[in-house]
Amino acid sequence: MTALHLENVCKSFGEVEVLHDINLTVEEGEFVVFVGPSGCGKSTLLRVIAGLEDATSGTVEIAGNVVNTTPPAKRGIAMVFQSYALYPHLSVKDNMALALKQAKEPKTVIEERVTEAARMLSLGDYLDRRPAELSGGQRQRVAIGRAVVRHPKLFLFDEPLSNLDAALRMNTRIEIASLHRTLDTSMVYVTHDQTEAMTLADKIVVLRDGRVEQIGAPMELYNKPANKFVAGFLGAPSMNFVDAKLIGKPGAKTLGIRPEHLNLGEGQLKGTVTHVERLGGDTNLLVKLNDGETITARLFGQRDVAVDAAIALQFDEADAFFFDAEDQAMVA
Ligand code: ADP
Ligand code: MG
């Protein structure tokens, strides 16, 4: 059975249409990430799925049932937000138990589920603490625990890691991935961060201005982006775009080349180094080409290259991407 199916979903606020004709399917157990720049409609789409906003038109189907008129609490979903929204006066345990108490679940069931969620999220030692006595990462785990205890058919996450620092973001990301493996429940996860999308998703939905640009597995999108937007959005540092005249492919306007496909050599691209980022494992060079464009080369390892050095970069033409005048990918 499909966990979620959206058909021709549109959403307007007054005159302004922010979601245009969204079609997508989330399979049972799948981890699907909606990714796109800020303001592209990710949260609105998630809220339409949750029932916190009504779709202006189209159908929302969860586990085989059309839920357009079903209230959020009856949709079998649980949502985790960026702001943890924990009750400050309640203990971790009571925060996690609250929704079950409100649903009048038996005490033994509540106890069982809270204990199970606390174990999964390594919160067992903190059950009696209040949110103020926890770190940001622990608070976000409690917010996730509050969703887990409800045994939803579908989890919805809206930028759950945005308030955490970089190291915690990575840890919590790995915890969410492991939670998904353990629970095997469908998840829809919204983020503006392409790294989260690439590392967490079974399937990525790239959104732009309220439209789906492309849907596919992370490496499918990385290796075969449908257009220049998807090509530039996924991957860090992002793909370089230069005038396709450089190679001369009929009909091509833009040549795309990923930073990791560039190497020092007597190559096609000549320019001057304007900046060097030494990351230890990699060295990123910003190079201003002689024809004026600036590109990034990601070189493996530590390189002895100085700012202002004149260099040449080369790439294998088999690694190049081509885009036409409408920014659509041209298949070789
Ligand atoms: P994202 O989560 O991708 O950053 P949102 O879904 O929050 O984007 O917003 C998409 C667009 O819809 C934005 O232009 C935003 O200003 C607009 N929008 C969101 N909620 C409302 C609302 N309640 N009323 C009017 N406009 C809204
Ligand atoms: Mg948002």
CSV table of C-alpha atoms and ligand atoms in Angstrom, one decimal:
chain,number,residue,atom,x,y,z
A,1,MET,CA,0.0,0.0,0.0
A,2,THR,CA,1.2,3.5,-0.6
A,3,ALA,CA,1.7,5.6,2.5
A,4,LEU,CA,1.0,8.9,0.9
A,5,HIS,CA,-0.3,9.9,-2.5
A,6,LEU,CA,-0.8,13.5,-3.7
A,7,GLU,CA,-2.7,14.2,-6.8
A,8,ASN,CA,-2.8,17.7,-8.5
A,9,VAL,CA,-2.5,19.4,-5.1
A,10,CYS,CA,-2.7,23.2,-5.3
A,11,LYS,CA,-2.6,25.7,-2.5
A,12,SER,CA,-3.3,29.4,-2.6
A,13,PHE,CA,-3.3,32.0,0.1
A,14,GLY,CA,-5.8,34.5,-1.2
A,15,GLU,CA,-4.7,35.4,-4.7
A,16,VAL,CA,-1.3,33.9,-4.4
A,17,GLU,CA,-0.8,30.3,-5.5
A,18,VAL,CA,2.1,28.8,-3.6
A,19,LEU,CA,1.8,25.2,-4.6
A,20,HIS,CA,1.1,24.3,-8.2
A,21,ASP,CA,-0.2,20.9,-9.2
A,22,ILE,CA,1.9,18.6,-6.9
A,23,ASN,CA,1.9,14.9,-7.7
A,24,LEU,CA,3.9,12.4,-5.8
A,25,THR,CA,3.8,9.1,-4.0
A,26,VAL,CA,5.5,7.9,-0.9
A,27,GLU,CA,5.7,4.1,-0.6
A,28,GLU,CA,5.3,2.1,2.6
A,29,GLY,CA,8.4,2.4,4.7
A,30,GLU,CA,10.0,5.0,2.3
A,31,PHE,CA,12.0,8.0,3.5
A,32,VAL,CA,11.2,10.9,1.3
A,33,VAL,CA,12.8,14.3,1.5
A,34,PHE,CA,11.4,17.5,0.2
A,35,VAL,CA,14.2,19.9,-0.6
A,36,GLY,CA,14.4,23.3,-2.0
A,37,PRO,CA,15.3,26.9,-1.3
A,38,SER,CA,13.6,28.9,1.5
A,39,GLY,CA,10.1,30.0,0.5
A,40,CYS,CA,9.6,27.3,-2.2
A,41,GLY,CA,6.6,25.8,-0.4
A,42,LYS,CA,8.0,22.9,1.6
A,43,SER,CA,6.4,23.7,4.9
A,44,THR,CA,3.1,24.5,3.2
A,45,LEU,CA,3.1,21.2,1.4
A,46,LEU,CA,3.8,19.3,4.7
A,47,ARG,CA,1.1,21.3,6.5
A,48,VAL,CA,-1.4,20.3,3.7
A,49,ILE,CA,-0.4,16.6,4.2
A,50,ALA,CA,-0.8,17.0,8.0
A,51,GLY,CA,-4.2,18.8,7.6
A,52,LEU,CA,-3.0,22.0,9.3
A,53,GLU,CA,-3.8,23.7,5.9
A,54,ASP,CA,-6.5,22.7,3.4
A,55,ALA,CA,-5.5,22.0,-0.1
A,56,THR,CA,-7.2,24.5,-2.5
A,57,SER,CA,-7.7,21.7,-4.9
A,58,GLY,CA,-6.4,18.2,-5.5
A,59,THR,CA,-6.4,15.1,-3.3
A,60,VAL,CA,-4.4,14.0,-0.3
A,61,GLU,CA,-4.5,10.3,0.3
A,62,ILE,CA,-2.9,8.6,3.4
A,63,ALA,CA,-2.7,4.8,3.6
A,64,GLY,CA,-5.3,4.5,0.9
A,65,ASN,CA,-7.8,7.0,2.3
A,66,VAL,CA,-8.6,10.4,0.9
A,67,VAL,CA,-8.1,12.7,4.0
A,68,ASN,CA,-8.9,16.1,2.5
A,69,THR,CA,-11.6,16.6,5.1
A,70,THR,CA,-10.1,14.5,7.9
A,71,PRO,CA,-8.8,16.5,10.9
A,72,PRO,CA,-5.1,16.3,11.7
A,73,ALA,CA,-5.5,14.1,14.8
A,74,LYS,CA,-7.3,11.5,12.7
A,75,ARG,CA,-4.9,11.2,9.9
A,76,GLY,CA,-2.5,8.7,11.5
A,77,ILE,CA,0.4,11.2,11.2
A,78,ALA,CA,2.8,12.7,13.7
A,79,MET,CA,4.8,15.8,13.0
A,80,VAL,CA,8.1,17.1,14.4
A,81,PHE,CA,8.9,20.8,13.9
A,82,GLN,CA,12.1,22.8,14.0
A,83,SER,CA,11.0,24.5,17.2
A,84,TYR,CA,10.7,21.6,19.6
A,85,ALA,CA,7.6,23.2,21.2
A,86,LEU,CA,8.0,21.1,24.4
A,87,TYR,CA,6.0,22.0,27.5
A,88,PRO,CA,8.6,23.6,29.9
A,89,HIS,CA,6.8,22.6,33.1
A,90,LEU,CA,6.4,18.9,32.2
A,91,SER,CA,9.2,16.3,32.5
A,92,VAL,CA,10.6,14.5,29.5
A,93,LYS,CA,8.4,11.5,30.3
A,94,ASP,CA,5.2,13.6,30.6
A,95,ASN,CA,6.0,15.5,27.4
A,96,MET,CA,6.3,12.3,25.6
A,97,ALA,CA,3.2,10.8,27.2
A,98,LEU,CA,0.9,13.8,26.7
A,99,ALA,CA,-0.7,12.9,23.4
A,100,LEU,CA,-1.4,9.4,24.5
A,101,LYS,CA,-3.0,10.6,27.8
A,102,GLN,CA,-5.1,13.0,25.8
A,103,ALA,CA,-6.1,10.1,23.6
A,104,LYS,CA,-7.1,8.2,26.8
A,105,GLU,CA,-4.7,5.3,26.1
A,106,PRO,CA,-4.4,2.9,29.1
A,107,LYS,CA,-1.6,3.6,31.6
A,108,THR,CA,0.3,0.4,30.7
A,109,VAL,CA,0.3,1.2,27.0
A,110,ILE,CA,1.6,4.7,27.8
A,111,GLU,CA,4.4,3.4,30.0
A,112,GLU,CA,5.4,0.8,27.5
A,113,ARG,CA,5.5,3.2,24.6
A,114,VAL,CA,7.4,5.9,26.4
A,115,THR,CA,10.0,3.4,27.6
A,116,GLU,CA,10.4,2.0,24.1
A,117,ALA,CA,10.8,5.5,22.6
A,118,ALA,CA,13.2,6.6,25.3
A,119,ARG,CA,15.3,3.5,24.6
A,120,MET,CA,15.4,4.1,20.9
A,121,LEU,CA,16.4,7.7,21.4
A,122,SER,CA,18.8,7.2,24.3
A,123,LEU,CA,16.6,9.3,26.6
A,124,GLY,CA,16.3,6.7,29.4
A,125,ASP,CA,18.4,8.6,31.8
A,126,TYR,CA,16.6,11.9,31.3
A,127,LEU,CA,13.0,11.0,31.8
A,128,ASP,CA,12.5,13.0,34.9
A,129,ARG,CA,14.2,16.1,33.7
A,130,ARG,CA,12.5,19.2,32.4
A,131,PRO,CA,13.3,20.6,28.9
A,132,ALA,CA,15.4,23.4,30.4
A,133,GLU,CA,17.7,20.8,31.9
A,134,LEU,CA,18.5,19.3,28.5
A,135,SER,CA,20.8,20.2,25.6
A,136,GLY,CA,19.4,21.3,22.2
A,137,GLY,CA,20.0,17.8,20.8
A,138,GLN,CA,18.3,16.1,23.7
A,139,ARG,CA,15.3,18.4,23.4
A,140,GLN,CA,15.0,17.6,19.7
A,141,ARG,CA,15.1,13.9,20.6
A,142,VAL,CA,12.3,14.4,23.0
A,143,ALA,CA,10.3,16.1,20.3
A,144,ILE,CA,11.0,13.1,18.1
A,145,GLY,CA,10.0,10.8,20.9
A,146,ARG,CA,6.7,12.5,21.3
A,147,ALA,CA,6.0,11.6,17.7
A,148,VAL,CA,7.4,8.0,18.0
A,149,VAL,CA,5.1,7.1,21.0
A,150,ARG,CA,2.0,7.7,18.8
A,151,HIS,CA,3.0,4.9,16.4
A,152,PRO,CA,1.9,6.9,13.4
A,153,LYS,CA,1.6,5.5,9.9
A,154,LEU,CA,3.5,8.5,8.6
A,155,PHE,CA,6.1,10.8,10.2
A,156,LEU,CA,6.4,14.4,9.0
A,157,PHE,CA,9.5,16.3,9.9
A,158,ASP,CA,9.9,20.1,9.2
A,159,GLU,CA,13.5,21.1,9.3
A,160,PRO,CA,14.1,19.3,12.6
A,161,LEU,CA,17.8,19.9,12.7
A,162,SER,CA,17.9,23.6,11.8
A,163,ASN,CA,18.3,24.8,15.4
A,164,LEU,CA,21.3,22.5,16.2
A,165,ASP,CA,25.0,23.2,15.7
A,166,ALA,CA,26.9,21.4,12.9
A,167,ALA,CA,28.2,18.5,15.0
A,168,LEU,CA,24.9,17.8,16.6
A,169,ARG,CA,23.1,18.1,13.3
A,170,MET,CA,25.2,15.3,12.0
A,171,ASN,CA,24.7,13.1,15.1
A,172,THR,CA,20.9,13.7,15.1
A,173,ARG,CA,20.8,13.1,11.3
A,174,ILE,CA,22.4,9.7,11.9
A,175,GLU,CA,19.9,9.0,14.8
A,176,ILE,CA,17.0,9.8,12.5
A,177,ALA,CA,18.3,7.5,9.8
A,178,SER,CA,18.7,4.7,12.4
A,179,LEU,CA,15.3,5.4,13.8
A,180,HIS,CA,13.9,5.0,10.3
A,181,ARG,CA,15.7,1.6,9.9
A,182,THR,CA,14.3,0.5,13.3
A,183,LEU,CA,10.7,1.6,12.9
A,184,ASP,CA,10.4,1.0,9.1
A,185,THR,CA,7.7,3.6,9.0
A,186,SER,CA,7.2,6.0,6.1
A,187,MET,CA,8.8,9.4,6.7
A,188,VAL,CA,8.4,12.7,4.9
A,189,TYR,CA,11.2,15.1,5.8
A,190,VAL,CA,11.5,18.8,4.8
A,191,THR,CA,14.8,20.6,4.6
A,192,HIS,CA,16.6,23.4,2.6
A,193,ASP,CA,19.9,21.5,3.2
A,194,GLN,CA,21.0,19.4,0.3
A,195,THR,CA,23.4,17.4,2.5
A,196,GLU,CA,20.4,16.2,4.7
A,197,ALA,CA,18.5,15.4,1.6
A,198,MET,CA,21.3,13.4,0.0
A,199,THR,CA,22.2,11.5,3.2
A,200,LEU,CA,18.7,10.7,4.5
A,201,ALA,CA,16.5,10.1,1.5
A,202,ASP,CA,15.4,7.0,-0.3
A,203,LYS,CA,13.7,9.4,-2.6
A,204,ILE,CA,14.2,13.2,-3.0
A,205,VAL,CA,11.6,15.6,-4.2
A,206,VAL,CA,13.2,18.8,-5.4
A,207,LEU,CA,10.8,21.8,-5.2
A,208,ARG,CA,11.2,25.3,-6.6
A,209,ASP,CA,8.6,28.1,-6.5
A,210,GLY,CA,5.9,25.6,-5.5
A,211,ARG,CA,6.6,23.2,-8.3
A,212,VAL,CA,8.2,19.7,-8.4
A,213,GLU,CA,11.4,20.0,-10.4
A,214,GLN,CA,12.4,16.4,-10.2
A,215,ILE,CA,11.8,13.2,-8.1
A,216,GLY,CA,14.3,10.4,-7.7
A,217,ALA,CA,16.9,8.6,-5.6
A,218,PRO,CA,19.8,10.8,-4.5
A,219,MET,CA,22.3,9.4,-6.9
A,220,GLU,CA,19.8,9.4,-9.8
A,221,LEU,CA,19.3,13.2,-9.3
A,222,TYR,CA,23.1,13.7,-8.8
A,223,ASN,CA,24.1,11.8,-11.9
A,224,LYS,CA,21.1,12.7,-14.1
A,225,PRO,CA,19.7,16.0,-13.1
A,226,ALA,CA,16.7,17.0,-15.3
A,227,ASN,CA,17.7,20.6,-15.4
A,228,LYS,CA,20.2,23.2,-14.4
A,229,PHE,CA,18.4,24.0,-11.2
A,230,VAL,CA,18.5,20.5,-9.8
A,231,ALA,CA,22.1,20.1,-11.1
A,232,GLY,CA,23.1,23.3,-9.2
A,233,PHE,CA,21.1,22.6,-6.0
A,234,LEU,CA,22.5,19.1,-5.2
A,235,GLY,CA,26.1,18.7,-4.5
A,236,ALA,CA,28.6,20.8,-2.5
A,237,PRO,CA,30.5,22.7,-3.6
A,238,SER,CA,27.8,23.1,-6.3
A,239,MET,CA,28.2,22.4,-10.0
A,240,ASN,CA,30.1,25.0,-12.1
A,241,PHE,CA,28.3,26.5,-15.1
A,242,VAL,CA,30.2,28.0,-18.0
A,243,ASP,CA,29.4,28.9,-21.5
A,244,ALA,CA,29.0,25.7,-23.6
A,245,LYS,CA,30.9,27.3,-26.5
A,246,LEU,CA,34.0,26.0,-24.6
A,247,ILE,CA,33.3,22.5,-26.0
A,248,GLY,CA,30.9,23.2,-28.8
A,249,LYS,CA,28.0,20.8,-28.5
A,250,PRO,CA,25.1,21.7,-30.9
A,251,GLY,CA,22.2,23.2,-29.1
A,252,ALA,CA,23.9,23.5,-25.8
A,253,LYS,CA,23.9,26.8,-24.0
A,254,THR,CA,25.5,25.9,-20.7
A,255,LEU,CA,28.2,23.4,-19.8
A,256,GLY,CA,28.0,22.0,-16.2
A,257,ILE,CA,31.0,20.5,-14.5
A,258,ARG,CA,31.2,19.3,-10.9
A,259,PRO,CA,34.1,20.6,-8.8
A,260,GLU,CA,35.3,17.1,-8.1
A,261,HIS,CA,35.7,16.4,-11.8
A,262,LEU,CA,38.3,19.2,-12.3
A,263,ASN,CA,41.9,18.5,-12.0
A,264,LEU,CA,45.2,20.4,-12.4
A,265,GLY,CA,46.7,19.9,-15.8
A,266,GLU,CA,47.2,21.3,-19.2
A,267,GLY,CA,43.4,21.5,-19.5
A,268,GLN,CA,40.5,23.2,-21.2
A,269,LEU,CA,40.0,25.9,-18.4
A,270,LYS,CA,42.7,28.5,-17.8
A,271,GLY,CA,42.6,31.1,-15.1
A,272,THR,CA,43.9,32.6,-11.9
A,273,VAL,CA,43.4,31.2,-8.4
A,274,THR,CA,41.5,33.8,-6.3
A,275,HIS,CA,41.0,31.8,-3.1
A,276,VAL,CA,42.2,28.5,-1.6
A,277,GLU,CA,40.2,26.5,1.0
A,278,ARG,CA,42.3,23.9,2.7
A,279,LEU,CA,40.0,21.4,4.3
A,280,GLY,CA,42.7,18.8,5.1
A,281,GLY,CA,41.2,16.0,3.2
A,282,ASP,CA,40.3,18.2,0.2
A,283,THR,CA,41.5,21.5,-1.2
A,284,ASN,CA,38.9,23.8,-2.9
A,285,LEU,CA,40.3,26.3,-5.4
A,286,LEU,CA,38.3,29.2,-6.6
A,287,VAL,CA,39.5,30.1,-10.0
A,288,LYS,CA,38.7,33.1,-12.1
A,289,LEU,CA,38.8,32.0,-15.7
A,290,ASN,CA,40.4,34.1,-18.3
A,291,ASP,CA,37.0,34.7,-19.9
A,292,GLY,CA,35.7,36.1,-16.6
A,293,GLU,CA,33.7,33.3,-14.9
A,294,THR,CA,34.7,32.0,-11.5
A,295,ILE,CA,34.5,28.3,-10.9
A,296,THR,CA,35.4,25.9,-8.0
A,297,ALA,CA,37.7,22.9,-8.3
A,298,ARG,CA,37.7,20.3,-5.5
A,299,LEU,CA,41.0,18.6,-5.4
A,300,PHE,CA,41.6,15.5,-3.4
A,301,GLY,CA,44.2,15.9,-0.6
A,302,GLN,CA,46.4,18.8,0.3
A,303,ARG,CA,47.7,20.9,-2.6
A,304,ASP,CA,50.4,23.4,-2.8
A,305,VAL,CA,48.6,26.1,-4.7
A,306,ALA,CA,48.9,29.8,-4.0
A,307,VAL,CA,46.4,32.7,-4.5
A,308,ASP,CA,47.1,34.6,-7.7
A,309,ALA,CA,48.8,31.6,-9.4
A,310,ALA,CA,48.0,31.1,-13.0
A,311,ILE,CA,46.7,27.5,-13.5
A,312,ALA,CA,45.0,25.3,-16.0
A,313,LEU,CA,42.2,22.8,-15.1
A,314,GLN,CA,41.1,19.9,-17.0
A,315,PHE,CA,38.1,17.5,-17.0
A,316,ASP,CA,37.0,14.5,-18.8
A,317,GLU,CA,34.3,15.4,-21.3
A,318,ALA,CA,32.4,12.3,-20.3
A,319,ASP,CA,31.8,13.9,-16.9
A,320,ALA,CA,30.4,17.1,-18.4
A,321,PHE,CA,26.7,18.1,-18.3
A,322,PHE,CA,25.0,20.1,-21.0
A,323,PHE,CA,21.9,22.3,-20.7
A,324,ASP,CA,19.9,23.9,-23.5
A,325,ALA,CA,18.5,27.5,-23.8
A,326,GLU,CA,15.6,26.5,-21.5
A,327,ASP,CA,18.1,25.1,-18.9
A,328,GLN,CA,16.9,21.6,-19.5
A,329,ALA,CA,19.5,18.8,-19.4
A,330,MET,CA,20.6,17.4,-22.8
A,331,VAL,CA,21.2,13.7,-22.8
A,332,ALA,CA,24.5,12.8,-24.4
B,1,ADP,P1,9.4,26.9,2.8
B,1,ADP,O1,9.0,26.1,4.0
B,1,ADP,O2,9.8,26.2,1.6
B,1,ADP,O3,10.5,27.9,3.2
B,1,ADP,P2,6.7,28.0,3.0
B,1,ADP,O4,5.9,26.8,2.6
B,1,ADP,O5,6.8,28.4,4.4
B,1,ADP,O6,8.2,27.8,2.3
B,1,ADP,O7,6.2,29.2,2.2
B,1,ADP,C1,5.9,29.2,0.8
B,1,ADP,C2,5.3,30.5,0.3
B,1,ADP,O8,4.0,30.6,0.9
B,1,ADP,C3,6.1,31.7,0.8
B,1,ADP,O9,6.1,32.7,-0.2
B,1,ADP,C4,5.3,32.2,2.0
B,1,ADP,O10,5.4,33.6,2.2
B,1,ADP,C5,3.9,31.8,1.6
B,1,ADP,N1,3.0,31.5,2.8
B,1,ADP,C6,3.2,30.5,3.7
B,1,ADP,N2,2.2,30.5,4.6
B,1,ADP,C7,1.4,31.6,4.3
B,1,ADP,C8,0.2,32.1,4.9
B,1,ADP,N3,-0.3,31.6,6.0
B,1,ADP,N4,-0.4,33.2,4.3
B,1,ADP,C9,0.2,33.7,3.2
B,1,ADP,N5,1.3,33.3,2.6
B,1,ADP,C10,1.9,32.2,3.2
B,2,MG,MG,9.6,25.9,5.9
